[in-house]
XYZ file of C-alpha atoms in Angstrom:
381
model
C 1.459 22.697 -45.680
C 4.153 25.334 -45.126
C 4.287 27.076 -48.505
C 6.997 29.459 -47.273
C 9.205 26.466 -46.467
C 8.674 25.000 -49.926
C 9.503 28.335 -51.542
C 12.672 28.719 -49.488
C 13.867 25.197 -50.365
C 13.153 25.386 -54.093
C 16.311 27.258 -55.214
C 18.593 24.917 -53.274
C 16.928 21.804 -54.683
C 17.081 23.219 -58.200
C 20.748 24.135 -57.729
C 21.627 20.590 -56.607
C 20.029 19.063 -59.697
C 21.872 21.488 -61.967
C 25.198 20.712 -60.250
C 24.536 17.005 -60.709
C 24.343 17.555 -64.453
C 20.669 18.188 -65.193
C 19.990 20.903 -67.733
C 18.051 23.782 -66.222
C 14.760 23.296 -68.067
C 14.538 19.603 -67.170
C 15.608 20.280 -63.593
C 12.956 22.978 -63.144
C 10.255 20.619 -64.439
C 11.430 17.889 -62.068
C 11.457 20.248 -59.081
C 7.934 21.439 -59.887
C 6.770 17.799 -59.977
C 8.417 17.211 -56.595
C 6.695 20.270 -55.122
C 3.315 19.013 -56.344
C 3.962 15.660 -54.711
C 5.059 17.376 -51.489
C 1.796 19.316 -51.312
C -0.070 16.024 -51.661
C 2.038 13.856 -49.332
C 3.518 16.021 -46.592
C 0.322 16.931 -44.691
C -0.163 13.233 -43.844
C 3.468 12.097 -43.845
C 5.903 14.982 -43.226
C 9.556 14.098 -43.948
C 12.339 14.394 -41.371
C 14.599 16.086 -43.943
C 12.401 18.244 -46.185
C 15.165 19.354 -48.551
C 16.603 15.846 -48.853
C 13.120 14.493 -49.632
C 12.612 17.078 -52.383
C 16.056 16.406 -53.869
C 15.450 12.652 -53.959
C 12.007 12.936 -55.544
C 13.071 15.604 -58.027
C 16.169 13.649 -59.081
C 14.108 10.515 -59.642
C 11.622 12.527 -61.709
C 14.507 13.890 -63.746
C 15.925 10.395 -64.305
C 12.502 9.077 -65.349
C 12.271 11.837 -67.943
C 15.871 11.218 -69.014
C 15.286 7.517 -69.596
C 12.341 8.353 -71.850
C 14.270 10.973 -73.794
C 15.716 10.368 -77.237
C 19.138 11.379 -75.876
C 19.212 8.274 -73.636
C 22.706 7.205 -74.625
C 24.179 10.683 -74.135
C 22.792 10.810 -70.595
C 23.319 7.184 -69.649
C 26.152 8.047 -67.272
C 23.807 10.263 -65.266
C 21.469 7.308 -64.739
C 24.276 4.982 -63.711
C 25.709 7.486 -61.250
C 22.553 8.213 -59.257
C 23.647 9.446 -55.831
C 22.398 7.567 -52.818
C 19.707 9.154 -50.698
C 20.931 11.159 -47.731
C 21.141 14.633 -46.220
C 21.093 17.360 -48.876
C 23.898 19.836 -49.331
C 23.655 22.921 -47.134
C 25.176 25.122 -49.854
C 22.992 28.110 -50.776
C 22.689 27.913 -54.565
C 20.128 30.692 -54.870
C 22.458 33.507 -55.877
C 24.338 31.276 -58.312
C 21.043 30.317 -59.921
C 20.128 33.978 -60.394
C 23.323 34.390 -62.406
C 22.779 31.181 -64.323
C 19.307 32.245 -65.377
C 20.773 35.438 -66.827
C 22.247 33.290 -69.604
C 23.583 34.890 -72.805
C 21.209 32.782 -74.904
C 18.190 34.547 -73.357
C 16.953 38.073 -73.835
C 16.975 40.106 -70.602
C 13.178 40.037 -70.354
C 13.074 36.256 -70.804
C 15.891 35.765 -68.289
C 14.024 37.845 -65.713
C 10.746 36.006 -66.288
C 12.362 32.574 -66.116
C 14.268 33.424 -62.951
C 11.204 34.833 -61.220
C 9.315 31.647 -62.038
C 12.011 29.051 -61.376
C 14.046 30.632 -58.580
C 11.949 33.459 -57.154
C 8.948 31.231 -56.649
C 6.449 33.646 -58.219
C 3.491 32.407 -60.208
C 3.049 33.253 -63.862
C 0.213 35.616 -62.907
C 2.413 37.547 -60.466
C 5.196 37.867 -63.045
C 2.678 39.108 -65.613
C 1.560 41.792 -63.149
C 5.168 42.864 -62.644
C 5.557 43.215 -66.414
C 2.091 44.734 -66.960
C 1.241 42.118 -69.610
C -1.564 39.518 -69.869
C -0.966 36.256 -68.039
C -1.190 34.242 -71.282
C 1.536 36.380 -72.837
C 3.839 35.784 -69.890
C 3.140 32.040 -69.919
C 4.222 31.899 -73.563
C 7.368 33.920 -72.795
C 8.377 31.575 -69.985
C 7.713 28.504 -72.134
C 9.868 29.924 -74.941
C 12.649 30.707 -72.464
C 12.623 27.146 -71.137
C 12.738 25.756 -74.676
C 15.653 28.040 -75.486
C 17.761 26.812 -72.589
C 16.733 23.178 -72.855
C 19.954 21.196 -73.111
C 22.128 24.269 -72.554
C 24.719 23.915 -69.806
C 24.790 26.999 -67.642
C 28.546 27.508 -67.686
C 28.456 31.174 -68.756
C 26.690 33.402 -66.248
C 24.877 36.462 -67.516
C 25.575 40.083 -66.711
C 25.015 41.931 -63.461
C 22.411 44.284 -64.962
C 20.003 41.418 -65.681
C 20.499 39.922 -62.218
C 19.813 43.323 -60.639
C 16.604 43.631 -62.658
C 15.511 40.226 -61.389
C 16.210 41.145 -57.773
C 14.443 44.494 -58.201
C 11.287 42.876 -59.542
C 11.340 40.192 -56.849
C 11.618 42.904 -54.181
C 8.766 44.914 -55.684
C 6.519 41.869 -55.818
C 7.435 40.955 -52.259
C 6.905 44.496 -51.036
C 3.532 45.204 -52.579
C 2.184 41.904 -53.878
C 0.640 38.854 -52.303
C 3.925 36.941 -51.901
C 6.378 38.321 -49.340
C 9.774 38.071 -51.026
C 11.173 41.440 -49.960
C 13.397 40.081 -47.184
C 14.708 37.346 -49.487
C 15.510 39.894 -52.197
C 17.447 41.982 -49.645
C 19.342 38.905 -48.446
C 20.348 37.964 -51.987
C 21.331 41.513 -52.847
C 23.544 41.613 -49.758
C 25.241 38.457 -50.993
C 25.674 39.954 -54.436
C 27.114 43.182 -52.992
C 29.625 41.142 -50.974
C 30.798 39.343 -54.123
C 30.472 41.982 -56.853
C 32.170 45.370 -56.524
C 29.704 47.482 -58.512
C 28.068 50.791 -57.479
C 24.707 49.792 -58.976
C 24.618 46.671 -56.791
C 25.154 48.939 -53.793
C 22.535 51.330 -55.159
C 19.953 48.571 -55.398
C 20.701 47.364 -51.865
C 20.354 50.930 -50.561
C 17.061 51.364 -52.434
C 15.655 48.151 -50.971
C 16.678 49.058 -47.431
C 15.218 52.562 -47.674
C 11.884 51.314 -49.026
C 11.728 48.378 -46.620
C 12.365 50.746 -43.696
C 8.934 52.320 -44.262
C 7.063 49.062 -44.528
C 5.494 49.028 -41.053
C 3.923 52.432 -41.664
C 2.500 51.680 -45.103
C -0.706 50.074 -43.833
C -3.162 50.890 -41.054
C -4.415 48.392 -38.481
C -7.331 47.492 -40.765
C -4.974 46.750 -43.674
C -5.754 49.915 -45.611
C -2.979 51.772 -47.413
C -1.421 54.829 -45.790
C 0.045 57.336 -48.300
C 3.634 58.433 -47.728
C 2.604 61.938 -46.664
C 0.320 60.526 -43.940
C 2.619 57.823 -42.565
C 3.690 57.805 -38.932
C 7.426 58.375 -39.405
C 8.180 57.198 -35.893
C 7.378 53.701 -37.188
C 10.088 53.854 -39.836
C 13.119 51.634 -39.236
C 15.855 54.190 -38.577
C 18.622 51.570 -38.541
C 17.731 50.429 -42.065
C 17.517 54.058 -43.208
C 20.958 54.831 -41.777
C 22.443 51.736 -43.409
C 20.810 52.503 -46.739
C 22.009 56.118 -46.731
C 25.580 55.083 -45.858
C 25.662 52.482 -48.635
C 24.241 55.005 -51.113
C 26.733 57.721 -50.182
C 29.640 55.327 -50.722
C 28.235 54.305 -54.110
C 27.616 57.889 -55.276
C 31.179 58.842 -54.281
C 32.447 56.527 -57.039
C 30.878 58.837 -59.662
C 29.361 56.036 -61.759
C 25.697 56.957 -61.494
C 23.072 54.405 -62.468
C 19.309 54.198 -62.201
C 19.227 52.284 -58.910
C 21.497 54.826 -57.239
C 19.263 57.650 -58.517
C 16.116 55.888 -57.268
C 17.795 55.331 -53.908
C 18.657 59.047 -53.758
C 14.949 59.891 -54.136
C 14.076 57.395 -51.389
C 16.794 58.839 -49.155
C 15.392 62.362 -49.521
C 11.964 61.099 -48.440
C 13.533 59.221 -45.514
C 15.561 62.266 -44.455
C 12.538 64.586 -44.195
C 11.170 64.821 -40.622
C 7.705 65.490 -42.089
C 6.027 65.476 -45.490
C 6.041 69.292 -45.495
C 9.834 69.323 -45.049
C 10.506 67.106 -48.077
C 13.071 68.600 -50.467
C 10.967 68.303 -53.607
C 13.314 70.461 -55.687
C 16.133 67.949 -55.185
C 13.746 65.085 -55.854
C 12.811 66.625 -59.215
C 16.523 66.938 -60.008
C 17.056 63.256 -59.289
C 14.052 62.364 -61.439
C 15.657 64.403 -64.223
C 18.720 62.173 -63.862
C 16.510 59.089 -63.983
C 14.802 60.325 -67.137
C 18.222 60.872 -68.696
C 19.347 57.382 -67.699
C 16.207 55.417 -68.564
C 13.652 57.576 -70.418
C 11.099 55.406 -68.625
C 7.482 56.672 -68.879
C 6.739 55.610 -65.283
C 9.715 57.699 -64.143
C 8.276 60.642 -66.088
C 4.944 60.087 -64.320
C 6.602 60.162 -60.902
C 8.548 63.240 -61.965
C 5.294 65.004 -62.883
C 3.948 64.423 -59.369
C 7.210 65.696 -57.882
C 7.016 68.800 -60.111
C 3.509 69.343 -58.745
C 4.943 69.365 -55.234
C 7.954 71.539 -56.058
C 6.409 74.067 -58.480
C 2.686 73.786 -57.796
C -0.081 71.442 -58.975
C -0.662 73.202 -62.289
C 2.967 72.700 -63.256
C 2.547 69.046 -62.341
C -0.603 68.755 -64.445
C 1.216 70.317 -67.388
C 4.006 67.738 -67.091
C 1.412 64.964 -66.719
C -0.482 66.092 -69.826
C 2.561 65.271 -71.955
C 2.352 61.581 -70.962
C 0.215 58.705 -72.225
C -2.908 58.578 -70.052
C -2.944 54.774 -70.280
C 0.134 54.590 -68.038
C -0.444 52.709 -64.762
C -1.541 55.154 -62.022
C -1.744 58.086 -64.464
C -5.382 58.684 -63.498
C -4.584 58.502 -59.772
C -1.758 61.024 -60.210
C -4.093 63.349 -62.114
C -6.708 63.054 -59.350
C -4.140 63.971 -56.696
C -2.858 66.992 -58.621
C -6.393 68.241 -59.370
C -7.212 67.969 -55.668
C -4.079 69.959 -54.823
C -5.236 72.553 -57.362
C -8.633 72.850 -55.661
C -10.730 71.175 -58.386
C -12.419 68.712 -56.061
C -15.161 67.597 -58.444
C -12.670 66.563 -61.119
C -10.434 64.979 -58.521
C -13.310 62.908 -57.088
C -14.284 61.693 -60.558
C -10.699 60.739 -61.372
C -10.191 58.961 -58.042
C -13.252 56.833 -58.773
C -11.991 56.127 -62.281
C -8.545 55.216 -60.944
C -10.119 52.830 -58.439
C -11.581 50.791 -61.300
C -8.101 50.502 -62.836
C -6.280 49.643 -59.589
C -4.124 46.494 -59.765
C -5.030 45.203 -56.300
C -7.791 45.409 -53.702
C -5.875 47.559 -51.190
C -5.156 50.263 -53.756
C -8.712 50.088 -55.090
C -10.124 50.581 -51.605
C -7.783 53.506 -50.945
C -8.762 55.316 -54.145
C -12.450 54.629 -53.543
C -12.158 56.209 -50.082
C -10.434 59.231 -51.598
C -13.309 59.711 -54.039
C -15.889 59.290 -51.255
C -14.046 61.779 -49.040
C -14.148 64.481 -51.732
C -17.721 63.742 -52.736
C -18.762 64.165 -49.105
C -17.176 67.606 -49.009
C -19.540 69.020 -51.622
C -22.613 66.919 -50.824
C -22.521 64.352 -53.589
């Protein structure tokens, strides 16, 4: 079973059902049922037209549910007008569905969660990780969102900011999680940038390209993480970096700064440095100051503290870090790094080990464990 194929077909199938008149919640349920059947049937009997097969099965599931619904008479025309089976439309509905999920009747957080589940193809567990909430909490949020939009026709698309947040989270999950959606997020953001003249759309595309350019250097041959300072910069994709920088410069020239442009500026400064030692940390701190002003996000403040430690020395970084909640994700790892830079290896080793226990995934846990072991070996522990 080609799960990547199923994931790539899902938005198009969902879009066809919505265009045929199915409300989003019912269509998403029907598509999920069709995917389950595909997993069961396709290994033994693969279809000639995978998308057409999914559309046919999903539409029949939707009609079955419609016939059993109390609104039978209101939807009777849909039953009578069932399209004949045949090749599915080649129209790419994915971007349109991102906008439709950002519906005014949903809160931004619910719109993001629903879109990641229904269109992005992420599981509830992966979305919960992106939001840093328990899986059960996210499941309830998605269920409430589907109930809210049940019966609502998606004729009023939501705002660009919510769509950008969706794309940003999809990219982050694809870049560092167990589902590779980074390339798809870049493709969709390119489409959005071609249709929407907005500097933050350009800023997000630049940010994605600049981060994605370093992807090949982020892991060693054995799969272990390679920190930015230790990456082989010859493996960075210079074409993507050049494109990202050009897009960012054009966006910044419009003098309508937003958080994605500021994040992209930080990424561009990292990409521009020929070595870790040549990184312009003073400018990076200045951009983090802009991000704090724009978002007042505690994770941004955490990253700023690390940058301060590079620009002004580790003790200055530790002072900035001390003002933040130590329950923040990666707070302990940041503290370990700054203590190591300050020469307190015993404290750094202890904090690396503590951070390893809190790590969200195996690769990060292994990296932090190795850092603790490396320092412990230096003073015979």
